[in-house]
Amino acid sequence: MGQQYIGAIIKEFRKRKNLTQDDLCIGDLDTVTISRIENGHTMPQLGVIKQIFARLGMRTPMNLIPVTDEEFEKYILQKNIEESEREQSDFLELLEQFKDNPVGMDAFDWQFYYSYKALCLEKGQCDKDELLNLYLSAIKETLPSFSMDANFKKRNYYTPNELLCIYKIACLMLNTQNRKQAYKLFQFLYDYMQCENIDEDEKDKYFAVVILNICKCKEESGNFESVLQLSEQGINFLIEKDILDKLTDLLYIKAKMEIILGRSESSLKSLRPMFIILKYQKEQGQIDEICNELKNKYNYILPDWITA
């Protein structure tokens, strides 16, 4: 019974996401096997099922899958790690238990291990190169052709963990002054966020911050008109989604571009709501910093009413 239900679930959600059977293939998994699974003719091992459901952006329905006690213990350990708020040392210990489990590790398990180890180390003092290497190890488990200049074989769908790794790599590249490569990765993410296959939760998480980082890259190259248009797109997206995070950053970028382009009056329409939000958040220090930057860098004196 579980075999037939699993196949039906995979087939239904693959079609909902407009994916082909080829999009679900990884490693030795081919379209013939996917077809047999979807039609209920075979029940693959747990690791294969996890890979397929990861491609679909779904949690593995453990209640429908016959698993051994060891496999179930490994699954529960992974869930505990995902939801853990423990101290760094305890968190890393859980990860090592996961890695050393008797069931073994597949590509998605290794990706989970590397990425969550990096996320854990980010919370403390950690070498940027070490973080970059961990995220690179993670993404190459399921995307072997990945390259930091975004010159890799593209797919129609990426799992949430793959998106996390690519985003983190782009941010690390940006912070280490490899802006050209960072820009290409952010541009890849920007393009993917606008395709039909993207999960809405993932788009809500990344779209605005990806736009923000592209704006920073383009601003340095002097492409001010393009930055203005991108910032407006990000602002409209956040307002439509009723998301406050990063809204003030994009409003400020938009205002700066309008000042640079000689549209000072328009900039006030961006600055006013930005200052209202910052005042609500009690970010007086950030307000003072913005006022000083506008005055010293752009020779722009704000009217008193704008920050009142």
PDB file of N, CA, C and O in Angstrom, residues 133-180:
ATOM      1  N   ASN A 133      34.331  26.618   1.944  1.00  0.00           N
ATOM      2  CA  ASN A 133      34.634  25.234   1.561  1.00  0.00           C
ATOM      3  C   ASN A 133      33.532  24.272   1.992  1.00  0.00           C
ATOM      4  O   ASN A 133      33.220  23.308   1.276  1.00  0.00           O
ATOM      5  N   LEU A 134      32.933  24.521   3.154  1.00  0.00           N
ATOM      6  CA  LEU A 134      31.833  23.668   3.620  1.00  0.00           C
ATOM      7  C   LEU A 134      30.615  23.800   2.709  1.00  0.00           C
ATOM      8  O   LEU A 134      30.006  22.791   2.323  1.00  0.00           O
ATOM      9  N   TYR A 135      30.253  25.035   2.362  1.00  0.00           N
ATOM     10  CA  TYR A 135      29.097  25.233   1.479  1.00  0.00           C
ATOM     11  C   TYR A 135      29.372  24.695   0.076  1.00  0.00           C
ATOM     12  O   TYR A 135      28.473  24.157  -0.580  1.00  0.00           O
ATOM     13  N   LEU A 136      30.622  24.824  -0.392  1.00  0.00           N
ATOM     14  CA  LEU A 136      30.978  24.263  -1.695  1.00  0.00           C
ATOM     15  C   LEU A 136      30.893  22.733  -1.673  1.00  0.00           C
ATOM     16  O   LEU A 136      30.391  22.113  -2.622  1.00  0.00           O
ATOM     17  N   SER A 137      31.367  22.131  -0.590  1.00  0.00           N
ATOM     18  CA  SER A 137      31.270  20.676  -0.453  1.00  0.00           C
ATOM     19  C   SER A 137      29.819  20.243  -0.451  1.00  0.00           C
ATOM     20  O   SER A 137      29.461  19.216  -1.048  1.00  0.00           O
ATOM     21  N   ALA A 138      28.976  21.031   0.210  1.00  0.00           N
ATOM     22  CA  ALA A 138      27.552  20.695   0.308  1.00  0.00           C
ATOM     23  C   ALA A 138      26.868  20.745  -1.059  1.00  0.00           C
ATOM     24  O   ALA A 138      26.195  19.797  -1.467  1.00  0.00           O
ATOM     25  N   ILE A 139      27.055  21.835  -1.782  1.00  0.00           N
ATOM     26  CA  ILE A 139      26.336  21.989  -3.053  1.00  0.00           C
ATOM     27  C   ILE A 139      26.822  21.001  -4.098  1.00  0.00           C
ATOM     28  O   ILE A 139      26.049  20.503  -4.925  1.00  0.00           O
ATOM     29  N   LYS A 140      28.110  20.646  -4.057  1.00  0.00           N
ATOM     30  CA  LYS A 140      28.641  19.744  -5.072  1.00  0.00           C
ATOM     31  C   LYS A 140      28.223  18.292  -4.850  1.00  0.00           C
ATOM     32  O   LYS A 140      28.405  17.459  -5.740  1.00  0.00           O
ATOM     33  N   GLU A 141      27.650  17.998  -3.688  1.00  0.00           N
ATOM     34  CA  GLU A 141      27.126  16.647  -3.467  1.00  0.00           C
ATOM     35  C   GLU A 141      25.961  16.355  -4.409  1.00  0.00           C
ATOM     36  O   GLU A 141      25.799  15.235  -4.893  1.00  0.00           O
ATOM     37  N   THR A 142      25.125  17.352  -4.657  1.00  0.00           N
ATOM     38  CA  THR A 142      23.947  17.140  -5.505  1.00  0.00           C
ATOM     39  C   THR A 142      24.001  17.941  -6.803  1.00  0.00           C
ATOM     40  O   THR A 142      23.162  17.759  -7.676  1.00  0.00           O
ATOM     41  N   LEU A 143      24.977  18.826  -6.913  1.00  0.00           N
ATOM     42  CA  LEU A 143      25.155  19.617  -8.134  1.00  0.00           C
ATOM     43  C   LEU A 143      26.652  19.626  -8.474  1.00  0.00           C
ATOM     44  O   LEU A 143      27.331  20.629  -8.304  1.00  0.00           O
ATOM     45  N   PRO A 144      27.170  18.491  -8.954  1.00  0.00           N
ATOM     46  CA  PRO A 144      28.625  18.350  -9.154  1.00  0.00           C
ATOM     47  C   PRO A 144      29.222  19.383 -10.108  1.00  0.00           C
ATOM     48  O   PRO A 144      30.406  19.703  -9.993  1.00  0.00           O
ATOM     49  N   SER A 145      28.420  19.893 -11.038  1.00  0.00           N
ATOM     50  CA  SER A 145      28.949  20.840 -12.025  1.00  0.00           C
ATOM     51  C   SER A 145      28.997  22.272 -11.507  1.00  0.00           C
ATOM     52  O   SER A 145      29.412  23.176 -12.232  1.00  0.00           O
ATOM     53  N   PHE A 146      28.596  22.493 -10.251  1.00  0.00           N
ATOM     54  CA  PHE A 146      28.517  23.854  -9.719  1.00  0.00           C
ATOM     55  C   PHE A 146      29.870  24.561  -9.810  1.00  0.00           C
ATOM     56  O   PHE A 146      30.920  23.987  -9.523  1.00  0.00           O
ATOM     57  N   SER A 147      29.821  25.821 -10.215  1.00  0.00           N
ATOM     58  CA  SER A 147      31.012  26.669 -10.215  1.00  0.00           C
ATOM     59  C   SER A 147      30.628  28.047  -9.691  1.00  0.00           C
ATOM     60  O   SER A 147      29.487  28.481  -9.852  1.00  0.00           O
ATOM     61  N   MET A 148      31.580  28.731  -9.090  1.00  0.00           N
ATOM     62  CA  MET A 148      31.282  30.003  -8.434  1.00  0.00           C
ATOM     63  C   MET A 148      31.027  31.147  -9.411  1.00  0.00           C
ATOM     64  O   MET A 148      30.601  32.222  -8.996  1.00  0.00           O
ATOM     65  N   ASP A 149      31.285  30.912 -10.696  1.00  0.00           N
ATOM     66  CA  ASP A 149      30.951  31.940 -11.680  1.00  0.00           C
ATOM     67  C   ASP A 149      29.594  31.655 -12.337  1.00  0.00           C
ATOM     68  O   ASP A 149      29.264  32.245 -13.374  1.00  0.00           O
ATOM     69  N   ALA A 150      28.819  30.755 -11.720  1.00  0.00           N
ATOM     70  CA  ALA A 150      27.465  30.398 -12.173  1.00  0.00           C
ATOM     71  C   ALA A 150      27.460  29.718 -13.534  1.00  0.00           C
ATOM     72  O   ALA A 150      26.414  29.607 -14.172  1.00  0.00           O
ATOM     73  N   ASN A 151      28.610  29.222 -13.966  1.00  0.00           N
ATOM     74  CA  ASN A 151      28.713  28.529 -15.255  1.00  0.00           C
ATOM     75  C   ASN A 151      28.575  27.026 -15.019  1.00  0.00           C
ATOM     76  O   ASN A 151      29.532  26.258 -15.163  1.00  0.00           O
ATOM     77  N   PHE A 152      27.370  26.605 -14.636  1.00  0.00           N
ATOM     78  CA  PHE A 152      27.129  25.191 -14.403  1.00  0.00           C
ATOM     79  C   PHE A 152      25.816  24.791 -15.068  1.00  0.00           C
ATOM     80  O   PHE A 152      25.011  25.643 -15.452  1.00  0.00           O
ATOM     81  N   LYS A 153      25.625  23.492 -15.227  1.00  0.00           N
ATOM     82  CA  LYS A 153      24.425  22.985 -15.881  1.00  0.00           C
ATOM     83  C   LYS A 153      23.200  23.323 -15.030  1.00  0.00           C
ATOM     84  O   LYS A 153      23.098  22.915 -13.878  1.00  0.00           O
ATOM     85  N   LYS A 154      22.270  24.076 -15.615  1.00  0.00           N
ATOM     86  CA  LYS A 154      21.095  24.532 -14.868  1.00  0.00           C
ATOM     87  C   LYS A 154      20.004  23.467 -14.869  1.00  0.00           C
ATOM     88  O   LYS A 154      19.907  22.633 -15.774  1.00  0.00           O
ATOM     89  N   ARG A 155      19.187  23.490 -13.812  1.00  0.00           N
ATOM     90  CA  ARG A 155      18.043  22.593 -13.714  1.00  0.00           C
ATOM     91  C   ARG A 155      16.769  23.422 -13.588  1.00  0.00           C
ATOM     92  O   ARG A 155      16.806  24.629 -13.380  1.00  0.00           O
ATOM     93  N   ASN A 156      15.637  22.738 -13.691  1.00  0.00           N
ATOM     94  CA  ASN A 156      14.347  23.429 -13.550  1.00  0.00           C
ATOM     95  C   ASN A 156      13.953  23.627 -12.100  1.00  0.00           C
ATOM     96  O   ASN A 156      13.067  24.428 -11.802  1.00  0.00           O
ATOM     97  N   TYR A 157      14.590  22.883 -11.199  1.00  0.00           N
ATOM     98  CA  TYR A 157      14.201  22.973  -9.788  1.00  0.00           C
ATOM     99  C   TYR A 157      15.407  22.731  -8.884  1.00  0.00           C
ATOM    100  O   TYR A 157      16.260  21.893  -9.182  1.00  0.00           O
ATOM    101  N   TYR A 158      15.453  23.475  -7.780  1.00  0.00           N
ATOM    102  CA  TYR A 158      16.511  23.327  -6.779  1.00  0.00           C
ATOM    103  C   TYR A 158      15.864  23.178  -5.407  1.00  0.00           C
ATOM    104  O   TYR A 158      14.869  23.851  -5.100  1.00  0.00           O
ATOM    105  N   THR A 159      16.433  22.301  -4.589  1.00  0.00           N
ATOM    106  CA  THR A 159      15.877  22.072  -3.261  1.00  0.00           C
ATOM    107  C   THR A 159      16.176  23.278  -2.368  1.00  0.00           C
ATOM    108  O   THR A 159      17.088  24.065  -2.649  1.00  0.00           O
ATOM    109  N   PRO A 160      15.418  23.423  -1.266  1.00  0.00           N
ATOM    110  CA  PRO A 160      15.698  24.521  -0.339  1.00  0.00           C
ATOM    111  C   PRO A 160      17.139  24.530   0.164  1.00  0.00           C
ATOM    112  O   PRO A 160      17.739  25.600   0.311  1.00  0.00           O
ATOM    113  N   ASN A 161      17.713  23.355   0.404  1.00  0.00           N
ATOM    114  CA  ASN A 161      19.086  23.303   0.901  1.00  0.00           C
ATOM    115  C   ASN A 161      20.088  23.708  -0.176  1.00  0.00           C
ATOM    116  O   ASN A 161      21.115  24.327   0.116  1.00  0.00           O
ATOM    117  N   GLU A 162      19.797  23.375  -1.425  1.00  0.00           N
ATOM    118  CA  GLU A 162      20.671  23.800  -2.520  1.00  0.00           C
ATOM    119  C   GLU A 162      20.640  25.323  -2.674  1.00  0.00           C
ATOM    120  O   GLU A 162      21.676  25.967  -2.858  1.00  0.00           O
ATOM    121  N   LEU A 163      19.452  25.906  -2.574  1.00  0.00           N
ATOM    122  CA  LEU A 163      19.330  27.369  -2.655  1.00  0.00           C
ATOM    123  C   LEU A 163      20.078  28.044  -1.512  1.00  0.00           C
ATOM    124  O   LEU A 163      20.750  29.060  -1.707  1.00  0.00           O
ATOM    125  N   LEU A 164      19.955  27.468  -0.316  1.00  0.00           N
ATOM    126  CA  LEU A 164      20.670  28.004   0.842  1.00  0.00           C
ATOM    127  C   LEU A 164      22.170  28.029   0.566  1.00  0.00           C
ATOM    128  O   LEU A 164      22.838  29.050   0.802  1.00  0.00           O
ATOM    129  N   CYS A 165      22.708  26.921   0.068  1.00  0.00           N
ATOM    130  CA  CYS A 165      24.153  26.827  -0.178  1.00  0.00           C
ATOM    131  C   CYS A 165      24.603  27.842  -1.218  1.00  0.00           C
ATOM    132  O   CYS A 165      25.620  28.527  -1.034  1.00  0.00           O
ATOM    133  N   ILE A 166      23.860  27.956  -2.322  1.00  0.00           N
ATOM    134  CA  ILE A 166      24.238  28.898  -3.383  1.00  0.00           C
ATOM    135  C   ILE A 166      24.183  30.325  -2.868  1.00  0.00           C
ATOM    136  O   ILE A 166      25.084  31.140  -3.133  1.00  0.00           O
ATOM    137  N   TYR A 167      23.142  30.644  -2.092  1.00  0.00           N
ATOM    138  CA  TYR A 167      23.015  31.992  -1.529  1.00  0.00           C
ATOM    139  C   TYR A 167      24.171  32.301  -0.567  1.00  0.00           C
ATOM    140  O   TYR A 167      24.769  33.382  -0.621  1.00  0.00           O
ATOM    141  N   LYS A 168      24.490  31.355   0.295  1.00  0.00           N
ATOM    142  CA  LYS A 168      25.568  31.565   1.262  1.00  0.00           C
ATOM    143  C   LYS A 168      26.915  31.722   0.559  1.00  0.00           C
ATOM    144  O   LYS A 168      27.747  32.544   0.965  1.00  0.00           O
ATOM    145  N   ILE A 169      27.137  30.943  -0.490  1.00  0.00           N
ATOM    146  CA  ILE A 169      28.387  31.063  -1.252  1.00  0.00           C
ATOM    147  C   ILE A 169      28.478  32.449  -1.880  1.00  0.00           C
ATOM    148  O   ILE A 169      29.531  33.103  -1.847  1.00  0.00           O
ATOM    149  N   ALA A 170      27.380  32.924  -2.450  1.00  0.00           N
ATOM    150  CA  ALA A 170      27.358  34.259  -3.067  1.00  0.00           C
ATOM    151  C   ALA A 170      27.676  35.337  -2.037  1.00  0.00           C
ATOM    152  O   ALA A 170      28.457  36.261  -2.307  1.00  0.00           O
ATOM    153  N   CYS A 171      27.084  35.228  -0.841  1.00  0.00           N
ATOM    154  CA  CYS A 171      27.324  36.218   0.219  1.00  0.00           C
ATOM    155  C   CYS A 171      28.786  36.199   0.661  1.00  0.00           C
ATOM    156  O   CYS A 171      29.394  37.258   0.877  1.00  0.00           O
ATOM    157  N   LEU A 172      29.344  35.005   0.798  1.00  0.00           N
ATOM    158  CA  LEU A 172      30.746  34.898   1.203  1.00  0.00           C
ATOM    159  C   LEU A 172      31.670  35.462   0.127  1.00  0.00           C
ATOM    160  O   LEU A 172      32.675  36.110   0.438  1.00  0.00           O
ATOM    161  N   MET A 173      31.348  35.221  -1.126  1.00  0.00           N
ATOM    162  CA  MET A 173      32.144  35.785  -2.217  1.00  0.00           C
ATOM    163  C   MET A 173      32.073  37.315  -2.200  1.00  0.00           C
ATOM    164  O   MET A 173      33.079  38.001  -2.422  1.00  0.00           O
ATOM    165  N   LEU A 174      30.903  37.851  -1.919  1.00  0.00           N
ATOM    166  CA  LEU A 174      30.730  39.301  -1.862  1.00  0.00           C
ATOM    167  C   LEU A 174      31.557  39.895  -0.731  1.00  0.00           C
ATOM    168  O   LEU A 174      32.194  40.939  -0.891  1.00  0.00           O
ATOM    169  N   ASN A 175      31.562  39.219   0.406  1.00  0.00           N
ATOM    170  CA  ASN A 175      32.280  39.715   1.578  1.00  0.00           C
ATOM    171  C   ASN A 175      33.794  39.578   1.451  1.00  0.00           C
ATOM    172  O   ASN A 175      34.542  40.223   2.190  1.00  0.00           O
ATOM    173  N   THR A 176      34.253  38.724   0.540  1.00  0.00           N
ATOM    174  CA  THR A 176      35.697  38.566   0.338  1.00  0.00           C
ATOM    175  C   THR A 176      36.165  39.297  -0.922  1.00  0.00           C
ATOM    176  O   THR A 176      37.220  38.999  -1.477  1.00  0.00           O
ATOM    177  N   GLN A 177      35.334  40.239  -1.374  1.00  0.00           N
ATOM    178  CA  GLN A 177      35.674  41.114  -2.505  1.00  0.00           C
ATOM    179  C   GLN A 177      35.713  40.401  -3.863  1.00  0.00           C
ATOM    180  O   GLN A 177      36.220  40.970  -4.829  1.00  0.00           O
ATOM    181  N   ASN A 178      35.184  39.194  -3.945  1.00  0.00           N
ATOM    182  CA  ASN A 178      35.042  38.535  -5.251  1.00  0.00           C
ATOM    183  C   ASN A 178      33.682  38.908  -5.838  1.00  0.00           C
ATOM    184  O   ASN A 178      32.804  38.060  -6.050  1.00  0.00           O
ATOM    185  N   ARG A 179      33.521  40.196  -6.083  1.00  0.00           N
ATOM    186  CA  ARG A 179      32.198  40.737  -6.409  1.00  0.00           C
ATOM    187  C   ARG A 179      31.693  40.282  -7.780  1.00  0.00           C
ATOM    188  O   ARG A 179      30.494  40.138  -7.973  1.00  0.00           O
ATOM    189  N   LYS A 180      32.594  40.069  -8.713  1.00  0.00           N
ATOM    190  CA  LYS A 180      32.163  39.667 -10.045  1.00  0.00           C
ATOM    191  C   LYS A 180      31.495  38.295 -10.006  1.00  0.00           C
ATOM    192  O   LYS A 180      30.426  38.090 -10.600  1.00  0.00           O
TER     193      LYS A 180
END
